[in-house]
PDB file of C-alpha atoms in Angstrom:
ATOM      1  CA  UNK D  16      12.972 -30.938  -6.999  1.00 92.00           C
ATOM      2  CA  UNK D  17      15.794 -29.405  -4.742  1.00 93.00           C
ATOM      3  CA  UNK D  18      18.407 -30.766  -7.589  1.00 95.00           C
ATOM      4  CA  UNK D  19      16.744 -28.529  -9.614  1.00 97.00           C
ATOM      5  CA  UNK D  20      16.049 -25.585  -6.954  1.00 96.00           C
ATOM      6  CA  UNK D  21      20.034 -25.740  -6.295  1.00 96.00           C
ATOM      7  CA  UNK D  22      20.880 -25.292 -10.214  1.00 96.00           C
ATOM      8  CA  UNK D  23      18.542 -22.533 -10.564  1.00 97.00           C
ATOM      9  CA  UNK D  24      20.160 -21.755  -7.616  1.00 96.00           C
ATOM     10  CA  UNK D  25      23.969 -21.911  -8.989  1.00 96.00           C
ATOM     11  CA  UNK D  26      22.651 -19.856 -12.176  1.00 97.00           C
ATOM     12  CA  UNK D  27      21.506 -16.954 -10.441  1.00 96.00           C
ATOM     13  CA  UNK D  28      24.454 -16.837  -8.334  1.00 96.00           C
ATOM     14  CA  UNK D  29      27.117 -17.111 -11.596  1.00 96.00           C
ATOM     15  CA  UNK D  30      24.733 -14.326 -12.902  1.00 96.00           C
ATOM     16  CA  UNK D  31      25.855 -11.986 -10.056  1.00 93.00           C
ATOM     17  CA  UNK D  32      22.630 -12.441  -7.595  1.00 92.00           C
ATOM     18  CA  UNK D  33      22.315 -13.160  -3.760  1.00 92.00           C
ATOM     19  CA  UNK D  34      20.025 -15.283  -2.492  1.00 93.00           C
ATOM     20  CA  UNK D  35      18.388 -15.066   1.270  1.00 92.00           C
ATOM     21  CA  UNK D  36      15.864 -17.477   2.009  1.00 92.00           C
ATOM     22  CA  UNK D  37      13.691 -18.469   4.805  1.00 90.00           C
ATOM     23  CA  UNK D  38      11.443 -20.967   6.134  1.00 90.00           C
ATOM     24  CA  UNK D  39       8.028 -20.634   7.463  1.00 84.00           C
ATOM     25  CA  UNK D  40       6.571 -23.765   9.770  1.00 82.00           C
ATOM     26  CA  UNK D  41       7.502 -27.115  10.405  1.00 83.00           C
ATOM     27  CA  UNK D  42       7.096 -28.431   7.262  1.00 88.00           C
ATOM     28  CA  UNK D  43       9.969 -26.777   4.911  1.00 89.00           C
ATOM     29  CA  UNK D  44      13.100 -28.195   3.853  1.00 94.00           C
ATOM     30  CA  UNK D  45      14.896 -26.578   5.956  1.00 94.00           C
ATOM     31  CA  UNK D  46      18.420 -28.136   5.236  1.00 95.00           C
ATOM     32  CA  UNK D  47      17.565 -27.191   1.378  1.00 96.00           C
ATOM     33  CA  UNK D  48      17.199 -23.995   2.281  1.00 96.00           C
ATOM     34  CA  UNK D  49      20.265 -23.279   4.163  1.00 96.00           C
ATOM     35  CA  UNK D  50      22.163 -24.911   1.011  1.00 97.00           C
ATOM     36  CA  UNK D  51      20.461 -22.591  -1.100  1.00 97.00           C
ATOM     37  CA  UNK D  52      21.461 -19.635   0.945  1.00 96.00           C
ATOM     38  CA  UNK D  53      25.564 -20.778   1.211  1.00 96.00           C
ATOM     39  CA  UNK D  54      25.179 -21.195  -2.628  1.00 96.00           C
ATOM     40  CA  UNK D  55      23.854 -17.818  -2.681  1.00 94.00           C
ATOM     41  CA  UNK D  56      25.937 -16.014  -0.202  1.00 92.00           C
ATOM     42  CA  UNK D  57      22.983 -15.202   1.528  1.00 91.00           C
ATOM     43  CA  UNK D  58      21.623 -15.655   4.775  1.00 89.00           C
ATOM     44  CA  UNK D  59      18.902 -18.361   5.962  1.00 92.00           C
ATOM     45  CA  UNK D  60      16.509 -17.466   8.352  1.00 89.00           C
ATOM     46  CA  UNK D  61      14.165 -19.908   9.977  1.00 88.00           C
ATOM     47  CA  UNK D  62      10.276 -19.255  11.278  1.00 85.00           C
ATOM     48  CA  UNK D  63       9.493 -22.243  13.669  1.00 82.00           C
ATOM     49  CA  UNK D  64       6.376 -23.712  12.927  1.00 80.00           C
ATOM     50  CA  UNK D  65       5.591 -23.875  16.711  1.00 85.00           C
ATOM     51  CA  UNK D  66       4.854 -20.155  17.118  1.00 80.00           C
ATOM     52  CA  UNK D  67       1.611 -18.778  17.326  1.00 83.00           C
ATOM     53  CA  UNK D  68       0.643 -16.880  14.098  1.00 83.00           C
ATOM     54  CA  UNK D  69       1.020 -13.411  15.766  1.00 86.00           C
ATOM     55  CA  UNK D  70       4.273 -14.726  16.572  1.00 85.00           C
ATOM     56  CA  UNK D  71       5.443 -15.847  13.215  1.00 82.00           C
ATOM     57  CA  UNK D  72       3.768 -12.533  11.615  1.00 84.00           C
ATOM     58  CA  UNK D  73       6.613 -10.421  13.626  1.00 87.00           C
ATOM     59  CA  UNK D  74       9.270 -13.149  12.894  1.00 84.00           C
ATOM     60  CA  UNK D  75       8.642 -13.018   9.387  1.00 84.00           C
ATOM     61  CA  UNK D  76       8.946  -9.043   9.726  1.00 88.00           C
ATOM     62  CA  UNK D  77      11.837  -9.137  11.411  1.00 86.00           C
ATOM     63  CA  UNK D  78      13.604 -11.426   8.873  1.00 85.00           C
ATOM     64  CA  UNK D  79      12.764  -9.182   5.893  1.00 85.00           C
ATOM     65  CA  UNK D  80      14.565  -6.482   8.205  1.00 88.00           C
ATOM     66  CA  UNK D  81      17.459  -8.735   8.667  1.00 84.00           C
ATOM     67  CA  UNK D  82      17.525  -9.718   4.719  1.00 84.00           C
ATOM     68  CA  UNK D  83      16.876  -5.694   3.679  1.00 86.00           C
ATOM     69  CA  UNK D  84      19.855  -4.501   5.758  1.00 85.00           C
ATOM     70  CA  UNK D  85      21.668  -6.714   2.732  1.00 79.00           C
ATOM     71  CA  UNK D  86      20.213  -5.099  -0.080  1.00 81.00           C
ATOM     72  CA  UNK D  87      22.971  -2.053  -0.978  1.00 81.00           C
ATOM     73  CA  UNK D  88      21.544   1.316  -1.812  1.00 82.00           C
ATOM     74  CA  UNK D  89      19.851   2.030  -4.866  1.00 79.00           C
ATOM     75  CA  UNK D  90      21.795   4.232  -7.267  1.00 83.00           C
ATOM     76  CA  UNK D  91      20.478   7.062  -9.527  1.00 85.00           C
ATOM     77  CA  UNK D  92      21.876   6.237 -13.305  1.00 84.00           C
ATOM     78  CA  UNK D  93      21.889   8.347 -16.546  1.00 87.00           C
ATOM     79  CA  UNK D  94      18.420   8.282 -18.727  1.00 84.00           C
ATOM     80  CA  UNK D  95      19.501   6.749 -22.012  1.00 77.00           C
TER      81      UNK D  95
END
């Protein structure tokens, strides 16, 4: 499965995307998802699985924060 997640991986990438991910607990692959990330010229963000789930609630909110401060501008384009 993660050969496969890291060519899907490599094909978005050659096709011009970034990739961010994140983990959520204790149970994620956490050293996939960094690769993924590099691959991606993202950034990996990790939710411990040892926070309460208040806690990870405002950790996951604070990582989309982190991931949307990434994302450039949207741009107004000609109708066709």
């Amino acid at each position: 499965h993660a050969r496969y997640a890291l060519g899907m991986a490599k094909q978005a990438v050659d096709a011009g995307y970034t990739i961010h991910t994140m983990s959520v607990g204790l149970e994620a692959d956490k050293n996939l998802l960094k690769a993924i990330a590099w691959l991606g010229r993202g950034i990996y963000i990790e939710i411990p699985g040892t926070l309460s789930v208040a806690e990870m609630e405002a950790e996951v909110k604070e990582a989309f924060n982190r991931i949307a401060a990434f994302v450039p501008p949207a741009k107004l384009v000609p109708a066709e």
